[in-house]
PDB file of C-alpha atoms in Angstrom:
ATOM      1  CA  MET K   1     110.993  32.185  -9.272  1.00  0.00           C
ATOM      2  CA  SER K   2     108.703  34.742  -8.099  1.00  0.00           C
ATOM      3  CA  ALA K   3     107.074  35.762  -4.596  1.00  0.00           C
ATOM      4  CA  ASP K   4     104.049  37.262  -6.319  1.00  0.00           C
ATOM      5  CA  ARG K   5     101.811  35.450  -3.793  1.00  0.00           C
ATOM      6  CA  SER K   6      98.536  37.218  -2.329  1.00  0.00           C
ATOM      7  CA  PRO K   7      99.006  38.766   1.390  1.00  0.00           C
ATOM      8  CA  ALA K   8      96.965  36.303   3.089  1.00  0.00           C
ATOM      9  CA  ALA K   9      99.006  33.369   1.236  1.00  0.00           C
ATOM     10  CA  ALA K  10     102.252  35.392   1.971  1.00  0.00           C
ATOM     11  CA  THR K  11     102.490  33.584   5.638  1.00  0.00           C
ATOM     12  CA  GLU K  12     101.642  30.364   4.404  1.00  0.00           C
ATOM     13  CA  PRO K  13     104.520  27.506   3.671  1.00  0.00           C
ATOM     14  CA  VAL K  14     105.522  27.549   0.286  1.00  0.00           C
ATOM     15  CA  HIS K  15     105.328  24.392  -1.858  1.00  0.00           C
ATOM     16  CA  LEU K  16     108.064  23.242  -3.987  1.00  0.00           C
ATOM     17  CA  ILE K  17     107.868  20.566  -6.484  1.00  0.00           C
ATOM     18  CA  HIS K  18     111.214  19.033  -7.442  1.00  0.00           C
ATOM     19  CA  ILE K  19     110.450  17.203 -10.834  1.00  0.00           C
ATOM     20  CA  GLY K  20     114.356  15.698 -11.502  1.00  0.00           C
ATOM     21  CA  TRP K  21     116.115  14.778 -13.285  1.00  0.00           C
ATOM     22  CA  ALA K  22     117.234  11.106 -12.908  1.00  0.00           C
ATOM     23  CA  LYS K  23     120.996  11.802 -12.528  1.00  0.00           C
ATOM     24  CA  ALA K  24     121.129  15.613 -11.453  1.00  0.00           C
ATOM     25  CA  GLY K  25     121.550  15.241  -7.673  1.00  0.00           C
ATOM     26  CA  SER K  26     117.936  14.190  -6.732  1.00  0.00           C
ATOM     27  CA  SER K  27     119.318  11.999  -3.950  1.00  0.00           C
ATOM     28  CA  PHE K  28     121.532  14.968  -2.532  1.00  0.00           C
ATOM     29  CA  LEU K  29     118.591  17.080  -2.653  1.00  0.00           C
ATOM     30  CA  GLN K  30     116.316  14.793  -0.629  1.00  0.00           C
ATOM     31  CA  ASN K  31     118.845  14.475   1.600  1.00  0.00           C
ATOM     32  CA  TRP K  32     119.224  18.288   1.981  1.00  0.00           C
ATOM     33  CA  PHE K  33     115.238  18.598   2.151  1.00  0.00           C
ATOM     34  CA  GLN K  34     115.227  16.130   4.970  1.00  0.00           C
ATOM     35  CA  THR K  35     117.753  18.060   7.113  1.00  0.00           C
ATOM     36  CA  HIS K  36     116.437  21.250   6.751  1.00  0.00           C
ATOM     37  CA  PRO K  37     115.295  22.885   9.933  1.00  0.00           C
ATOM     38  CA  GLN K  38     112.417  25.332   7.479  1.00  0.00           C
ATOM     39  CA  ILE K  39     111.668  22.934   5.185  1.00  0.00           C
ATOM     40  CA  ALA K  40     108.769  19.850   5.508  1.00  0.00           C
ATOM     41  CA  PHE K  41     109.960  16.673   3.383  1.00  0.00           C
ATOM     42  CA  SER K  42     108.757  13.000   3.439  1.00  0.00           C
ATOM     43  CA  HIS K  43     110.889  10.824   1.101  1.00  0.00           C
ATOM     44  CA  GLY K  44     108.282   9.260  -1.364  1.00  0.00           C
ATOM     45  CA  GLY K  45     105.462  11.666   0.197  1.00  0.00           C
ATOM     46  CA  ILE K  46     103.522  14.397  -0.860  1.00  0.00           C
ATOM     47  CA  ALA K  47     104.261  18.353   0.567  1.00  0.00           C
ATOM     48  CA  GLY K  48     105.921  16.634   3.440  1.00  0.00           C
ATOM     49  CA  CYS K  49     103.649  14.450   4.326  1.00  0.00           C
ATOM     50  CA  ALA K  50     103.819  10.540   4.267  1.00  0.00           C
ATOM     51  CA  GLY K  51     100.243   9.900   3.215  1.00  0.00           C
ATOM     52  CA  ILE K  52      97.010  11.585   4.746  1.00  0.00           C
ATOM     53  CA  PHE K  53      96.979  10.662   8.268  1.00  0.00           C
ATOM     54  CA  ASP K  54     100.814  12.508   8.607  1.00  0.00           C
ATOM     55  CA  LEU K  55      98.643  15.338   6.978  1.00  0.00           C
ATOM     56  CA  ALA K  56      95.926  15.031  10.008  1.00  0.00           C
ATOM     57  CA  ARG K  57      98.870  14.699  12.538  1.00  0.00           C
ATOM     58  CA  GLN K  58     100.782  17.768  11.079  1.00  0.00           C
ATOM     59  CA  ALA K  59      97.518  20.043  11.000  1.00  0.00           C
ATOM     60  CA  SER K  60      97.044  19.430  14.763  1.00  0.00           C
ATOM     61  CA  VAL K  61      99.836  21.478  15.967  1.00  0.00           C
ATOM     62  CA  PRO K  62     100.763  25.132  14.658  1.00  0.00           C
ATOM     63  CA  GLU K  63     102.638  25.011  11.517  1.00  0.00           C
ATOM     64  CA  THR K  64     106.475  26.171  12.122  1.00  0.00           C
ATOM     65  CA  ILE K  65     108.097  25.531   8.873  1.00  0.00           C
ATOM     66  CA  LYS K  66     108.288  27.696   6.126  1.00  0.00           C
ATOM     67  CA  CYS K  67     108.498  25.317   2.906  1.00  0.00           C
ATOM     68  CA  ARG K  68     106.636  21.624   2.000  1.00  0.00           C
ATOM     69  CA  VAL K  69     108.783  19.757  -0.673  1.00  0.00           C
ATOM     70  CA  THR K  70     107.700  17.323  -3.016  1.00  0.00           C
ATOM     71  CA  SER K  71     110.498  15.340  -5.046  1.00  0.00           C
ATOM     72  CA  ALA K  72     110.521  12.724  -7.168  1.00  0.00           C
ATOM     73  CA  GLU K  73     112.635  12.451 -10.459  1.00  0.00           C
ATOM     74  CA  ALA K  74     110.155  10.192 -11.952  1.00  0.00           C
ATOM     75  CA  LEU K  75     107.838  13.306 -12.417  1.00  0.00           C
ATOM     76  CA  SER K  76     110.133  14.484 -14.878  1.00  0.00           C
ATOM     77  CA  THR K  77     109.970  11.215 -17.084  1.00  0.00           C
ATOM     78  CA  PRO K  78     106.559   9.359 -15.725  1.00  0.00           C
ATOM     79  CA  PHE K  79     106.768   5.875 -16.607  1.00  0.00           C
ATOM     80  CA  PRO K  80     104.426   2.841 -15.786  1.00  0.00           C
ATOM     81  CA  LEU K  81     106.528   1.558 -12.866  1.00  0.00           C
ATOM     82  CA  ALA K  82     108.080   4.350 -11.183  1.00  0.00           C
ATOM     83  CA  GLY K  83     109.326   3.522  -8.099  1.00  0.00           C
ATOM     84  CA  ILE K  84     109.651  -0.254  -8.554  1.00  0.00           C
ATOM     85  CA  THR K  85     113.373  -1.881  -8.850  1.00  0.00           C
ATOM     86  CA  ASN K  86     114.535  -4.248 -11.118  1.00  0.00           C
ATOM     87  CA  ILE K  87     112.338  -3.172 -13.989  1.00  0.00           C
ATOM     88  CA  ASP K  88     112.425  -4.326 -17.633  1.00  0.00           C
ATOM     89  CA  VAL K  89     114.135  -0.608 -18.801  1.00  0.00           C
ATOM     90  CA  HIS K  90     114.093  -2.096 -22.286  1.00  0.00           C
ATOM     91  CA  ALA K  91     110.444  -1.663 -22.509  1.00  0.00           C
ATOM     92  CA  LEU K  92     110.690   1.964 -21.797  1.00  0.00           C
ATOM     93  CA  ALA K  93     112.227   2.676 -25.030  1.00  0.00           C
ATOM     94  CA  ASP K  94     108.660   2.632 -26.513  1.00  0.00           C
ATOM     95  CA  HIS K  95     106.887   4.678 -23.838  1.00  0.00           C
ATOM     96  CA  ASP K  96     105.420   7.758 -25.040  1.00  0.00           C
ATOM     97  CA  VAL K  97     107.239   9.983 -22.657  1.00  0.00           C
ATOM     98  CA  ARG K  98     106.292  13.162 -23.975  1.00  0.00           C
ATOM     99  CA  ALA K  99     102.426  12.701 -23.843  1.00  0.00           C
ATOM    100  CA  ALA K 100     103.304  11.104 -19.932  1.00  0.00           C
ATOM    101  CA  GLN K 101     105.054  14.594 -19.075  1.00  0.00           C
ATOM    102  CA  ALA K 102     102.305  16.627 -20.173  1.00  0.00           C
ATOM    103  CA  ARG K 103      99.825  14.890 -18.024  1.00  0.00           C
ATOM    104  CA  GLY K 104     101.900  14.621 -15.171  1.00  0.00           C
ATOM    105  CA  CYS K 105     102.427  18.607 -15.551  1.00  0.00           C
ATOM    106  CA  ARG K 106      98.447  18.908 -15.830  1.00  0.00           C
ATOM    107  CA  SER K 107      98.085  16.826 -12.817  1.00  0.00           C
ATOM    108  CA  LEU K 108     100.152  18.844 -10.577  1.00  0.00           C
ATOM    109  CA  ARG K 109      98.749  22.235 -11.985  1.00  0.00           C
ATOM    110  CA  LEU K 110      95.178  21.008 -11.055  1.00  0.00           C
ATOM    111  CA  LEU K 111      96.408  19.725  -7.370  1.00  0.00           C
ATOM    112  CA  PHE K 112      99.028  22.245  -6.240  1.00  0.00           C
ATOM    113  CA  PRO K 113      98.393  25.257  -8.966  1.00  0.00           C
ATOM    114  CA  ALA K 114     100.396  27.784  -6.247  1.00  0.00           C
ATOM    115  CA  ALA K 115     103.416  25.621  -6.238  1.00  0.00           C
ATOM    116  CA  ARG K 116     107.211  26.678  -7.093  1.00  0.00           C
ATOM    117  CA  ILE K 117     108.901  24.158  -9.544  1.00  0.00           C
ATOM    118  CA  LEU K 118     112.542  23.233  -9.330  1.00  0.00           C
ATOM    119  CA  ILE K 119     114.181  21.316 -12.173  1.00  0.00           C
ATOM    120  CA  VAL K 120     117.946  20.516 -12.507  1.00  0.00           C
ATOM    121  CA  THR K 121     119.546  19.579 -15.660  1.00  0.00           C
ATOM    122  CA  ARG K 122     122.624  17.812 -16.400  1.00  0.00           C
ATOM    123  CA  GLY K 123     125.061  17.986 -19.508  1.00  0.00           C
ATOM    124  CA  PRO K 124     124.190  14.987 -22.014  1.00  0.00           C
ATOM    125  CA  ARG K 125     127.797  13.564 -22.351  1.00  0.00           C
ATOM    126  CA  SER K 126     127.827  13.252 -18.429  1.00  0.00           C
ATOM    127  CA  VAL K 127     124.246  12.546 -17.876  1.00  0.00           C
ATOM    128  CA  LEU K 128     124.441   9.380 -20.177  1.00  0.00           C
ATOM    129  CA  LEU K 129     127.679   7.973 -18.544  1.00  0.00           C
ATOM    130  CA  SER K 130     125.923   8.489 -15.266  1.00  0.00           C
ATOM    131  CA  ALA K 131     122.606   6.906 -16.500  1.00  0.00           C
ATOM    132  CA  PHE K 132     124.445   3.648 -17.804  1.00  0.00           C
ATOM    133  CA  SER K 133     125.833   3.183 -14.105  1.00  0.00           C
ATOM    134  CA  GLN K 134     122.223   3.402 -12.985  1.00  0.00           C
ATOM    135  CA  TYR K 135     121.054   1.052 -15.488  1.00  0.00           C
ATOM    136  CA  VAL K 136     123.827  -1.620 -14.964  1.00  0.00           C
ATOM    137  CA  ARG K 137     123.484  -1.380 -11.088  1.00  0.00           C
ATOM    138  CA  THR K 138     119.574  -1.997 -11.660  1.00  0.00           C
ATOM    139  CA  GLY K 139     120.060  -5.213 -13.596  1.00  0.00           C
ATOM    140  CA  GLY K 140     120.912  -3.879 -17.040  1.00  0.00           C
ATOM    141  CA  ASP K 141     122.573  -6.342 -19.288  1.00  0.00           C
ATOM    142  CA  ARG K 142     123.815  -4.287 -22.398  1.00  0.00           C
ATOM    143  CA  PRO K 143     127.262  -2.985 -22.867  1.00  0.00           C
ATOM    144  CA  PHE K 144     127.677   0.655 -23.442  1.00  0.00           C
ATOM    145  CA  ALA K 145     127.012   0.492 -27.401  1.00  0.00           C
ATOM    146  CA  GLY K 146     123.797  -1.545 -26.487  1.00  0.00           C
ATOM    147  CA  PHE K 147     122.448   0.967 -23.679  1.00  0.00           C
ATOM    148  CA  LEU K 148     123.363   3.665 -26.537  1.00  0.00           C
ATOM    149  CA  ASP K 149     120.974   1.961 -28.884  1.00  0.00           C
ATOM    150  CA  LEU K 150     118.248   2.120 -26.160  1.00  0.00           C
ATOM    151  CA  VAL K 151     118.639   6.220 -25.474  1.00  0.00           C
ATOM    152  CA  ALA K 152     118.385   6.713 -29.303  1.00  0.00           C
ATOM    153  CA  LYS K 153     115.058   5.160 -28.997  1.00  0.00           C
ATOM    154  CA  ALA K 154     114.130   7.095 -25.572  1.00  0.00           C
ATOM    155  CA  ARG K 155     115.951  10.568 -26.860  1.00  0.00           C
ATOM    156  CA  HIS K 156     112.959  12.288 -25.786  1.00  0.00           C
ATOM    157  CA  TRP K 157     113.654  11.570 -21.954  1.00  0.00           C
ATOM    158  CA  TRP K 158     115.956  13.810 -21.838  1.00  0.00           C
ATOM    159  CA  ASP K 159     114.192  17.063 -23.755  1.00  0.00           C
ATOM    160  CA  TYR K 160     114.890  19.378 -21.184  1.00  0.00           C
ATOM    161  CA  ASP K 161     113.448  22.476 -23.398  1.00  0.00           C
ATOM    162  CA  HIS K 162     110.114  20.337 -23.924  1.00  0.00           C
ATOM    163  CA  VAL K 163     109.583  19.776 -20.160  1.00  0.00           C
ATOM    164  CA  ILE K 164     110.772  23.043 -18.976  1.00  0.00           C
ATOM    165  CA  HIS K 165     108.010  25.151 -21.577  1.00  0.00           C
ATOM    166  CA  LEU K 166     105.159  22.543 -20.028  1.00  0.00           C
ATOM    167  CA  TYR K 167     106.038  23.774 -16.751  1.00  0.00           C
ATOM    168  CA  GLU K 168     106.416  27.436 -17.371  1.00  0.00           C
ATOM    169  CA  GLU K 169     102.977  27.136 -19.601  1.00  0.00           C
ATOM    170  CA  ALA K 170     101.276  25.791 -16.135  1.00  0.00           C
ATOM    171  CA  PHE K 171     102.767  27.267 -13.280  1.00  0.00           C
ATOM    172  CA  GLY K 172     104.468  30.926 -14.454  1.00  0.00           C
ATOM    173  CA  ALA K 173     108.069  31.020 -15.895  1.00  0.00           C
ATOM    174  CA  ALA K 174     108.603  33.242 -12.460  1.00  0.00           C
ATOM    175  CA  ASN K 175     107.211  30.280 -10.501  1.00  0.00           C
ATOM    176  CA  VAL K 176     109.801  27.800 -12.285  1.00  0.00           C
ATOM    177  CA  LEU K 177     113.565  27.650 -10.946  1.00  0.00           C
ATOM    178  CA  VAL K 178     115.912  25.733 -13.530  1.00  0.00           C
ATOM    179  CA  LEU K 179     119.725  25.076 -12.211  1.00  0.00           C
ATOM    180  CA  PRO K 180     122.414  22.965 -13.624  1.00  0.00           C
ATOM    181  CA  TYR K 181     123.708  19.941 -11.874  1.00  0.00           C
ATOM    182  CA  GLU K 182     127.368  21.406 -12.536  1.00  0.00           C
ATOM    183  CA  CYS K 183     127.013  23.807  -9.944  1.00  0.00           C
ATOM    184  CA  LEU K 184     125.608  21.336  -7.538  1.00  0.00           C
ATOM    185  CA  ARG K 185     128.777  19.332  -8.472  1.00  0.00           C
ATOM    186  CA  ASP K 186     131.176  22.267  -8.163  1.00  0.00           C
ATOM    187  CA  ASP K 187     129.779  24.354  -5.176  1.00  0.00           C
ATOM    188  CA  PRO K 188     126.955  22.529  -3.110  1.00  0.00           C
ATOM    189  CA  GLU K 189     126.389  25.301  -0.749  1.00  0.00           C
ATOM    190  CA  GLY K 190     126.124  28.028  -3.637  1.00  0.00           C
ATOM    191  CA  PHE K 191     123.691  25.708  -5.236  1.00  0.00           C
ATOM    192  CA  CYS K 192     121.371  25.419  -2.237  1.00  0.00           C
ATOM    193  CA  ARG K 193     121.484  29.063  -1.429  1.00  0.00           C
ATOM    194  CA  ARG K 194     119.937  29.785  -4.989  1.00  0.00           C
ATOM    195  CA  ILE K 195     116.851  27.677  -4.220  1.00  0.00           C
ATOM    196  CA  GLU K 196     116.477  28.939  -0.485  1.00  0.00           C
ATOM    197  CA  GLY K 197     116.533  32.480  -1.540  1.00  0.00           C
ATOM    198  CA  PRO K 198     113.367  32.406  -4.085  1.00  0.00           C
ATOM    199  CA  LEU K 199     111.640  30.542  -1.156  1.00  0.00           C
ATOM    200  CA  GLY K 200     112.427  32.820   1.799  1.00  0.00           C
ATOM    201  CA  LEU K 201     114.437  30.116   3.660  1.00  0.00           C
ATOM    202  CA  GLY K 202     117.177  30.552   5.757  1.00  0.00           C
ATOM    203  CA  PRO K 203     120.448  28.822   4.768  1.00  0.00           C
ATOM    204  CA  GLY K 204     120.348  25.328   6.107  1.00  0.00           C
ATOM    205  CA  PRO K 205     123.133  22.676   6.588  1.00  0.00           C
ATOM    206  CA  VAL K 206     124.685  21.386   3.331  1.00  0.00           C
ATOM    207  CA  PRO K 207     125.306  17.505   3.208  1.00  0.00           C
ATOM    208  CA  ARG K 208     129.074  16.895   2.284  1.00  0.00           C
ATOM    209  CA  ALA K 209     128.566  12.982   1.180  1.00  0.00           C
ATOM    210  CA  VAL K 210     128.213  12.323  -2.577  1.00  0.00           C
ATOM    211  CA  LEU K 211     125.035   9.974  -2.857  1.00  0.00           C
ATOM    212  CA  ASN K 212     124.319   7.442  -5.410  1.00  0.00           C
ATOM    213  CA  ARG K 213     127.646   7.852  -6.590  1.00  0.00           C
ATOM    214  CA  SER K 214     128.617   6.232 -10.132  1.00  0.00           C
ATOM    215  CA  ILE K 215     130.096   2.713 -10.238  1.00  0.00           C
ATOM    216  CA  GLY K 216     133.729   2.431 -11.517  1.00  0.00           C
ATOM    217  CA  GLU K 217     134.761   1.171 -15.024  1.00  0.00           C
ATOM    218  CA  ALA K 218     135.425  -2.579 -13.916  1.00  0.00           C
ATOM    219  CA  SER K 219     132.016  -2.999 -12.579  1.00  0.00           C
ATOM    220  CA  LEU K 220     130.796  -1.190 -15.429  1.00  0.00           C
ATOM    221  CA  ALA K 221     132.337  -3.825 -18.063  1.00  0.00           C
ATOM    222  CA  TRP K 222     131.659  -6.724 -15.870  1.00  0.00           C
ATOM    223  CA  TYR K 223     128.410  -6.553 -14.398  1.00  0.00           C
ATOM    224  CA  PRO K 224     126.261  -6.652 -17.475  1.00  0.00           C
ATOM    225  CA  ARG K 225     128.185  -9.784 -18.288  1.00  0.00           C
ATOM    226  CA  PHE K 226     127.226 -11.135 -14.777  1.00  0.00           C
ATOM    227  CA  THR K 227     123.860 -10.207 -15.314  1.00  0.00           C
ATOM    228  CA  ARG K 228     123.366 -12.017 -18.755  1.00  0.00           C
ATOM    229  CA  LEU K 229     125.059 -15.173 -16.941  1.00  0.00           C
ATOM    230  CA  LEU K 230     122.313 -14.924 -14.264  1.00  0.00           C
ATOM    231  CA  GLY K 231     119.611 -14.210 -16.685  1.00  0.00           C
ATOM    232  CA  ARG K 232     118.208 -18.187 -16.699  1.00  0.00           C
ATOM    233  CA  LEU K 233     117.737 -18.321 -12.976  1.00  0.00           C
ATOM    234  CA  PRO K 234     114.587 -17.779 -11.754  1.00  0.00           C
ATOM    235  CA  ARG K 235     113.848 -14.027 -11.119  1.00  0.00           C
ATOM    236  CA  ASP K 236     112.640 -14.301  -7.786  1.00  0.00           C
ATOM    237  CA  GLY K 237     115.114 -16.988  -6.578  1.00  0.00           C
ATOM    238  CA  ILE K 238     117.214 -16.560  -3.658  1.00  0.00           C
ATOM    239  CA  VAL K 239     120.844 -16.406  -5.872  1.00  0.00           C
ATOM    240  CA  ARG K 240     118.957 -13.630  -8.008  1.00  0.00           C
ATOM    241  CA  ARG K 241     117.687 -11.485  -5.209  1.00  0.00           C
ATOM    242  CA  LEU K 242     121.031 -11.641  -3.458  1.00  0.00           C
ATOM    243  CA  TYR K 243     122.978 -10.848  -6.791  1.00  0.00           C
ATOM    244  CA  TRP K 244     120.612  -7.228  -7.377  1.00  0.00           C
ATOM    245  CA  ARG K 245     121.656  -6.625  -3.765  1.00  0.00           C
ATOM    246  CA  ALA K 246     124.997  -6.749  -4.515  1.00  0.00           C
ATOM    247  CA  ILE K 247     124.956  -4.812  -7.525  1.00  0.00           C
ATOM    248  CA  VAL K 248     122.649  -1.949  -6.612  1.00  0.00           C
ATOM    249  CA  GLY K 249     125.868  -1.518  -3.437  1.00  0.00           C
ATOM    250  CA  ASP K 250     128.682  -2.208  -6.079  1.00  0.00           C
ATOM    251  CA  ARG K 251     129.576  -4.838  -3.643  1.00  0.00           C
ATOM    252  CA  LEU K 252     131.072  -7.056  -6.386  1.00  0.00           C
ATOM    253  CA  ALA K 253     133.600  -4.114  -7.374  1.00  0.00           C
ATOM    254  CA  GLY K 254     136.160  -6.154  -6.066  1.00  0.00           C
ATOM    255  CA  PHE K 255     135.435  -8.990  -7.880  1.00  0.00           C
ATOM    256  CA  ALA K 256     135.004  -6.924 -11.088  1.00  0.00           C
ATOM    257  CA  ALA K 257     137.998  -5.230 -10.773  1.00  0.00           C
ATOM    258  CA  LEU K 258     140.233  -8.630 -10.410  1.00  0.00           C
ATOM    259  CA  LEU K 259     138.631 -10.227 -13.396  1.00  0.00           C
ATOM    260  CA  ARG K 260     139.535  -7.034 -15.027  1.00  0.00           C
ATOM    261  CA  HIS K 261     143.130  -7.336 -14.503  1.00  0.00           C
ATOM    262  CA  VAL K 262     143.034 -11.055 -15.535  1.00  0.00           C
ATOM    263  CA  ARG K 263     141.083  -9.931 -19.006  1.00  0.00           C
ATOM    264  CA  PRO K 264     141.174  -6.276 -19.832  1.00  0.00           C
ATOM    265  CA  LEU K 265     137.825  -4.472 -21.313  1.00  0.00           C
ATOM    266  CA  GLU K 266     137.495  -1.885 -22.751  1.00  0.00           C
ATOM    267  CA  GLY K 267     136.450   1.183 -20.592  1.00  0.00           C
ATOM    268  CA  ILE K 268     133.507   3.695 -21.133  1.00  0.00           C
ATOM    269  CA  ASP K 269     134.419   6.566 -23.212  1.00  0.00           C
ATOM    270  CA  PRO K 270     131.975   9.804 -23.791  1.00  0.00           C
ATOM    271  CA  ALA K 271     133.911   9.561 -27.346  1.00  0.00           C
ATOM    272  CA  ASP K 272     131.373   6.511 -28.213  1.00  0.00           C
ATOM    273  CA  ILE K 273     128.476   8.483 -28.028  1.00  0.00           C
ATOM    274  CA  PRO K 274     127.243   8.501 -31.397  1.00  0.00           C
ATOM    275  CA  PRO K 275     127.542  12.146 -32.830  1.00  0.00           C
ATOM    276  CA  ASP K 276     123.917  12.129 -34.320  1.00  0.00           C
ATOM    277  CA  LEU K 277     122.714  10.898 -30.870  1.00  0.00           C
ATOM    278  CA  LEU K 278     124.615  13.700 -29.259  1.00  0.00           C
ATOM    279  CA  ARG K 279     123.231  16.471 -31.301  1.00  0.00           C
ATOM    280  CA  VAL K 280     119.513  15.385 -30.938  1.00  0.00           C
ATOM    281  CA  LEU K 281     120.141  15.628 -26.803  1.00  0.00           C
ATOM    282  CA  ILE K 282     122.118  19.016 -27.152  1.00  0.00           C
ATOM    283  CA  ARG K 283     119.195  20.525 -29.565  1.00  0.00           C
ATOM    284  CA  GLN K 284     116.859  19.336 -26.469  1.00  0.00           C
ATOM    285  CA  CYS K 285     118.985  21.657 -24.364  1.00  0.00           C
ATOM    286  CA  GLU K 286     118.971  24.764 -26.835  1.00  0.00           C
ATOM    287  CA  SER K 287     116.564  27.014 -24.197  1.00  0.00           C
ATOM    288  CA  LEU K 288     119.454  26.544 -21.317  1.00  0.00           C
ATOM    289  CA  ARG K 289     121.757  28.952 -23.577  1.00  0.00           C
ATOM    290  CA  ALA K 290     119.670  32.165 -22.370  1.00  0.00           C
ATOM    291  CA  ARG K 291     120.129  31.049 -18.644  1.00  0.00           C
ATOM    292  CA  PRO K 292     122.409  33.042 -16.446  1.00  0.00           C
ATOM    293  CA  SER K 293     122.674  29.986 -14.243  1.00  0.00           C
ATOM    294  CA  HIS K 294     124.258  27.589 -16.870  1.00  0.00           C
ATOM    295  CA  ALA K 295     126.151  30.356 -18.648  1.00  0.00           C
ATOM    296  CA  PRO K 296     129.660  28.813 -16.845  1.00  0.00           C
ATOM    297  CA  TYR K 297     128.666  25.372 -17.986  1.00  0.00           C
ATOM    298  CA  LEU K 298     127.500  25.555 -21.574  1.00  0.00           C
ATOM    299  CA  ARG K 299     130.459  23.584 -23.144  1.00  0.00           C
ATOM    300  CA  GLU K 300     128.965  20.845 -20.798  1.00  0.00           C
ATOM    301  CA  TYR K 301     125.942  20.989 -22.495  1.00  0.00           C
ATOM    302  CA  GLY K 302     127.307  20.972 -26.140  1.00  0.00           C
ATOM    303  CA  LEU K 303     126.008  24.560 -26.240  1.00  0.00           C
ATOM    304  CA  ALA K 304     129.501  26.420 -26.483  1.00  0.00           C
ATOM    305  CA  GLU K 305     130.414  24.321 -29.510  1.00  0.00           C
ATOM    306  CA  VAL K 306     127.398  24.533 -31.852  1.00  0.00           C
ATOM    307  CA  GLY K 307     125.603  27.142 -33.081  1.00  0.00           C
ATOM    308  CA  ALA K 308     121.633  27.926 -32.581  1.00  0.00           C
ATOM    309  CA  ASP K 309     120.793  25.931 -35.386  1.00  0.00           C
ATOM    310  CA  ALA K 310     122.666  22.771 -34.569  1.00  0.00           C
ATOM    311  CA  GLY K 311     121.148  19.492 -35.089  1.00  0.00           C
ATOM    312  CA  ALA K 312     118.650  20.983 -37.434  1.00  0.00           C
ATOM    313  CA  ASP K 313     119.150  17.709 -39.851  1.00  0.00           C
ATOM    314  CA  ALA K 314     118.570  15.721 -37.029  1.00  0.00           C
ATOM    315  CA  ASP K 315     115.318  13.842 -35.900  1.00  0.00           C
ATOM    316  CA  GLY K 316     114.899  15.748 -32.648  1.00  0.00           C
ATOM    317  CA  ALA K 317     111.433  17.382 -32.927  1.00  0.00           C
TER     318      ALA K 317
END
């Protein structure tokens, strides 16, 4: 990202907008933003403010921070019920996410024309496995194969190339930082330093805990069955409410493991992802091939296995 700003603005805090993706380290990053001494960040807020009165309170004292952060993974894939739990994810397959992405980008450009943008990507196989875990723990009732059918309809939700192009056109390529989740996974401190450097920040403490960890195979196999079984109960009933809380926290993992021991179910395997779907997702990562930050991880994006024209026969346009 470029530091090409006017001298008058050079001493003002930088505004960083982290737009996601889901299951690409957002919880880790938001925890890091929250604890960094030179960053102002508020969960669910904008530019380090929880609301307009928070902005007034902060303006009443001299500025001491160097960066204001807005972070929401839903900005990369805007949808009508963003931020609401227990939504009907099956309806999202028919959502025109590309049009929503364009509108979201235009809105951010209009509101914050001098902002810097952070986009974090994750390899197709890995992100689908993690997304399935999130789908299950938020009330998804389909097995992995059924979940992949939804992904095939909503394949543009992981079109990294499209979103990167949108934001580089709107904010300038030099002001858009694209990093691989795999770097965060392997070297959290190095990942954070790659963000601090372009923003002119000193090193801050790096969280060690893994947040929003994917649930285990037994839970992945049995939770959809539990959800289908409870589907006939009133949605706002006490049993359903207790169940949602239990699966979100994976509190039924022991019971699921016991059931799996009594009645073994097939585990989740990346090999179960249909090749045609994988080709479409890989094609939507093609621009990452030329990014030095992604060079060590091309195989995880399928880009070390295929040529530049991979998936040309797939309906990924």
